[in-house]
């Protein structure tokens, strides 16, 4: 048998989450195939073939795959599912949209958000916002899995030499239509892929102050900007910057939290960062319990000083 990874891509290149998912797939079953379904997605299929550890790329092309609509993607996965012992998706918005449809149609239990593969049928996944780790064993013949990408190193994007096979596209389900997308444009690194993140909390007090204080630090460090939910809800930072249980899960090399208390729901999104720096004027703030470096200070003084010193 083999493991099948459903690639995330933009029809030209492979998105980083796919690389972490390949690593998880290799831990499940040495023989890894990648499905690239898209429109004129030959370049993405070729890129997938370069990923180290991938044995075969299945390339499916059709206009109805251009935007990865979940109904069409699920139908395509189901058409080839019987050949696989494991079907893995990154636990991204897209993967989480497709995987349950596949699991339901196969009548198997979905294994969500795994952070470790103990054996081909046993997996670890965080529960209670990361406060406990559940070990889950599945006796299903096909294991449909979503992968928490921060739990696995990225497979090398080059060095592989997989074969690329074209497969018959399934028909358009007609159940959904792509209407359009509004994509935030930023010169900064994408939050979930960033090596350095600086995040601001409610303490910033306004969107203007958030920008005035946090942006220079992010610029100096070449960092992505993040925020607590309180900062997002108050309109200090855009929605897609939210880090945490109901935001993005990140694991950068360096995470700087300024004016963030460290509520359990925020920690759930960032406590796997390699080095955590917290700036908070309250010595009792829970963020200090996970911080490698804690600075008890007024952020409005400390952050500009830090920027000046960098
Ligand atoms: C179901 C659910 C899901 C949630 N999901 C998320 C999530 O995904 N992400 C998330 O972040 N939250 C989430 N929350 C909200 C979470 O519980 C907290 O309310 C939120 O994280 C608090 O944000 P904060 O730390 O910015 O604000 P606060 O808790 O108000 O903390 C502000 C901090 O700033 C410090 N401070 C104030 N002034 C200064 C200053 N001048 N200099 C330095 N420090 C200062 C204070 O000491 C305090 O520690 C969720 C809550 C629920 C119930």
mmCIF file of C-alpha atoms and ligand atoms in Angstrom, residues 200-204 227-231 233 242-248 258-267 269 279-283 285-287 295 297-301, ligand 1:
data_model
loop_
_atom_site.group_PDB
_atom_site.id
_atom_site.type_symbol
_atom_site.label_atom_id
_atom_site.label_comp_id
_atom_site.label_asym_id
_atom_site.label_seq_id
_atom_site.Cartn_x
_atom_site.Cartn_y
_atom_site.Cartn_z
ATOM 1 C CA UNK A 200 0.785 42.627 19.621
ATOM 2 C CA UNK A 201 -2.089 42.456 22.071
ATOM 3 C CA UNK A 202 -4.858 44.530 23.547
ATOM 4 C CA UNK A 203 -2.296 46.709 25.308
ATOM 5 C CA UNK A 204 -1.520 48.466 22.014
ATOM 6 C CA UNK A 227 -1.936 39.614 17.041
ATOM 7 C CA UNK A 228 -4.007 38.316 19.913
ATOM 8 C CA UNK A 229 -7.697 37.844 19.432
ATOM 9 C CA UNK A 230 -8.413 40.792 21.712
ATOM 10 C CA UNK A 231 -6.349 43.017 19.394
ATOM 11 C CA UNK A 233 -11.588 41.925 17.846
ATOM 12 C CA UNK A 242 -4.784 36.239 14.751
ATOM 13 C CA UNK A 243 -2.613 33.649 16.439
ATOM 14 C CA UNK A 244 -4.216 31.039 18.663
ATOM 15 C CA UNK A 245 -6.795 28.358 19.058
ATOM 16 C CA UNK A 246 -9.253 30.077 16.750
ATOM 17 C CA UNK A 247 -6.552 31.767 14.699
ATOM 18 C CA UNK A 248 -3.369 30.450 13.178
ATOM 19 C CA UNK A 258 4.181 42.471 23.246
ATOM 20 C CA UNK A 259 1.279 43.393 25.515
ATOM 21 C CA UNK A 260 -0.242 39.927 25.306
ATOM 22 C CA UNK A 261 -1.337 38.328 28.580
ATOM 23 C CA UNK A 262 -0.842 34.724 27.416
ATOM 24 C CA UNK A 263 -4.379 33.372 27.684
ATOM 25 C CA UNK A 264 -4.533 29.629 27.133
ATOM 26 C CA UNK A 265 -6.211 30.155 23.748
ATOM 27 C CA UNK A 266 -3.329 32.347 22.595
ATOM 28 C CA UNK A 267 -0.684 29.944 23.907
ATOM 29 C CA UNK A 269 -1.269 28.896 18.764
ATOM 30 C CA UNK A 279 7.190 42.047 26.892
ATOM 31 C CA UNK A 280 4.557 42.770 29.518
ATOM 32 C CA UNK A 281 4.306 45.208 32.378
ATOM 33 C CA UNK A 282 2.551 42.683 34.632
ATOM 34 C CA UNK A 283 5.043 40.272 36.236
ATOM 35 C CA UNK A 285 1.150 37.635 33.181
ATOM 36 C CA UNK A 286 0.866 33.958 32.162
ATOM 37 C CA UNK A 287 2.867 34.613 28.975
ATOM 38 C CA UNK A 295 10.940 41.663 29.822
ATOM 39 C CA UNK A 297 8.368 46.685 30.950
ATOM 40 C CA UNK A 298 6.017 49.162 29.332
ATOM 41 C CA UNK A 299 5.960 48.083 25.695
ATOM 42 C CA UNK A 300 5.590 51.675 24.480
ATOM 43 C CA UNK A 301 9.077 52.336 25.832
HETATM 44 C C1 LIG B 1 -13.252 29.919 22.466
HETATM 45 C C2 LIG B 1 -12.194 30.968 22.566
HETATM 46 C C3 LIG B 1 -11.239 31.028 21.583
HETATM 47 C C4 LIG B 1 -10.231 31.994 21.644
HETATM 48 N N1 LIG B 1 -9.264 32.018 20.674
HETATM 49 C C5 LIG B 1 -8.244 32.891 20.793
HETATM 50 C C6 LIG B 1 -7.194 32.927 19.837
HETATM 51 O O1 LIG B 1 -7.180 32.172 18.853
HETATM 52 N N2 LIG B 1 -6.175 33.799 20.011
HETATM 53 C C7 LIG B 1 -6.119 34.662 21.086
HETATM 54 O O2 LIG B 1 -5.154 35.444 21.199
HETATM 55 N N3 LIG B 1 -7.125 34.674 21.996
HETATM 56 C C8 LIG B 1 -8.188 33.829 21.861
HETATM 57 N N4 LIG B 1 -9.201 33.880 22.759
HETATM 58 C C9 LIG B 1 -9.246 35.012 23.696
HETATM 59 C C10 LIG B 1 -8.360 34.842 24.921
HETATM 60 O O3 LIG B 1 -9.071 34.156 25.934
HETATM 61 C C11 LIG B 1 -7.933 36.217 25.464
HETATM 62 O O4 LIG B 1 -9.093 36.981 25.741
HETATM 63 C C12 LIG B 1 -7.036 37.009 24.522
HETATM 64 O O5 LIG B 1 -5.975 36.209 24.055
HETATM 65 C C13 LIG B 1 -6.479 38.204 25.274
HETATM 66 O O6 LIG B 1 -5.729 39.000 24.401
HETATM 67 P P1 LIG B 1 -4.596 39.943 24.980
HETATM 68 O O7 LIG B 1 -3.572 39.114 25.667
HETATM 69 O O8 LIG B 1 -4.155 40.833 23.879
HETATM 70 O O9 LIG B 1 -5.385 40.876 26.015
HETATM 71 P P2 LIG B 1 -5.382 40.907 27.598
HETATM 72 O O10 LIG B 1 -5.665 39.568 28.172
HETATM 73 O O11 LIG B 1 -6.250 42.052 27.987
HETATM 74 O O12 LIG B 1 -3.872 41.227 27.963
HETATM 75 C C14 LIG B 1 -3.248 42.437 27.721
HETATM 76 C C15 LIG B 1 -1.879 42.331 28.372
HETATM 77 O O13 LIG B 1 -1.145 43.505 28.089
HETATM 78 C C16 LIG B 1 -0.416 43.891 29.241
HETATM 79 N N5 LIG B 1 -0.175 45.321 29.141
HETATM 80 C C17 LIG B 1 -1.061 46.341 29.230
HETATM 81 N N6 LIG B 1 -0.468 47.509 28.980
HETATM 82 C C18 LIG B 1 0.841 47.246 28.721
HETATM 83 C C19 LIG B 1 1.952 48.025 28.390
HETATM 84 N N7 LIG B 1 1.851 49.367 28.243
HETATM 85 N N8 LIG B 1 3.150 47.414 28.183
HETATM 86 C C20 LIG B 1 3.281 46.077 28.335
HETATM 87 N N9 LIG B 1 2.240 45.271 28.643
HETATM 88 C C21 LIG B 1 1.025 45.845 28.828
HETATM 89 C C22 LIG B 1 -1.296 43.507 30.405
HETATM 90 O O14 LIG B 1 -0.498 43.314 31.573
HETATM 91 C C23 LIG B 1 -1.921 42.212 29.900
HETATM 92 O O15 LIG B 1 -1.149 41.093 30.299
HETATM 93 C C24 LIG B 1 -10.208 32.918 22.707
HETATM 94 C C25 LIG B 1 -11.192 32.850 23.694
HETATM 95 C C26 LIG B 1 -12.179 31.893 23.623
HETATM 96 C C27 LIG B 1 -13.206 31.833 24.702
#
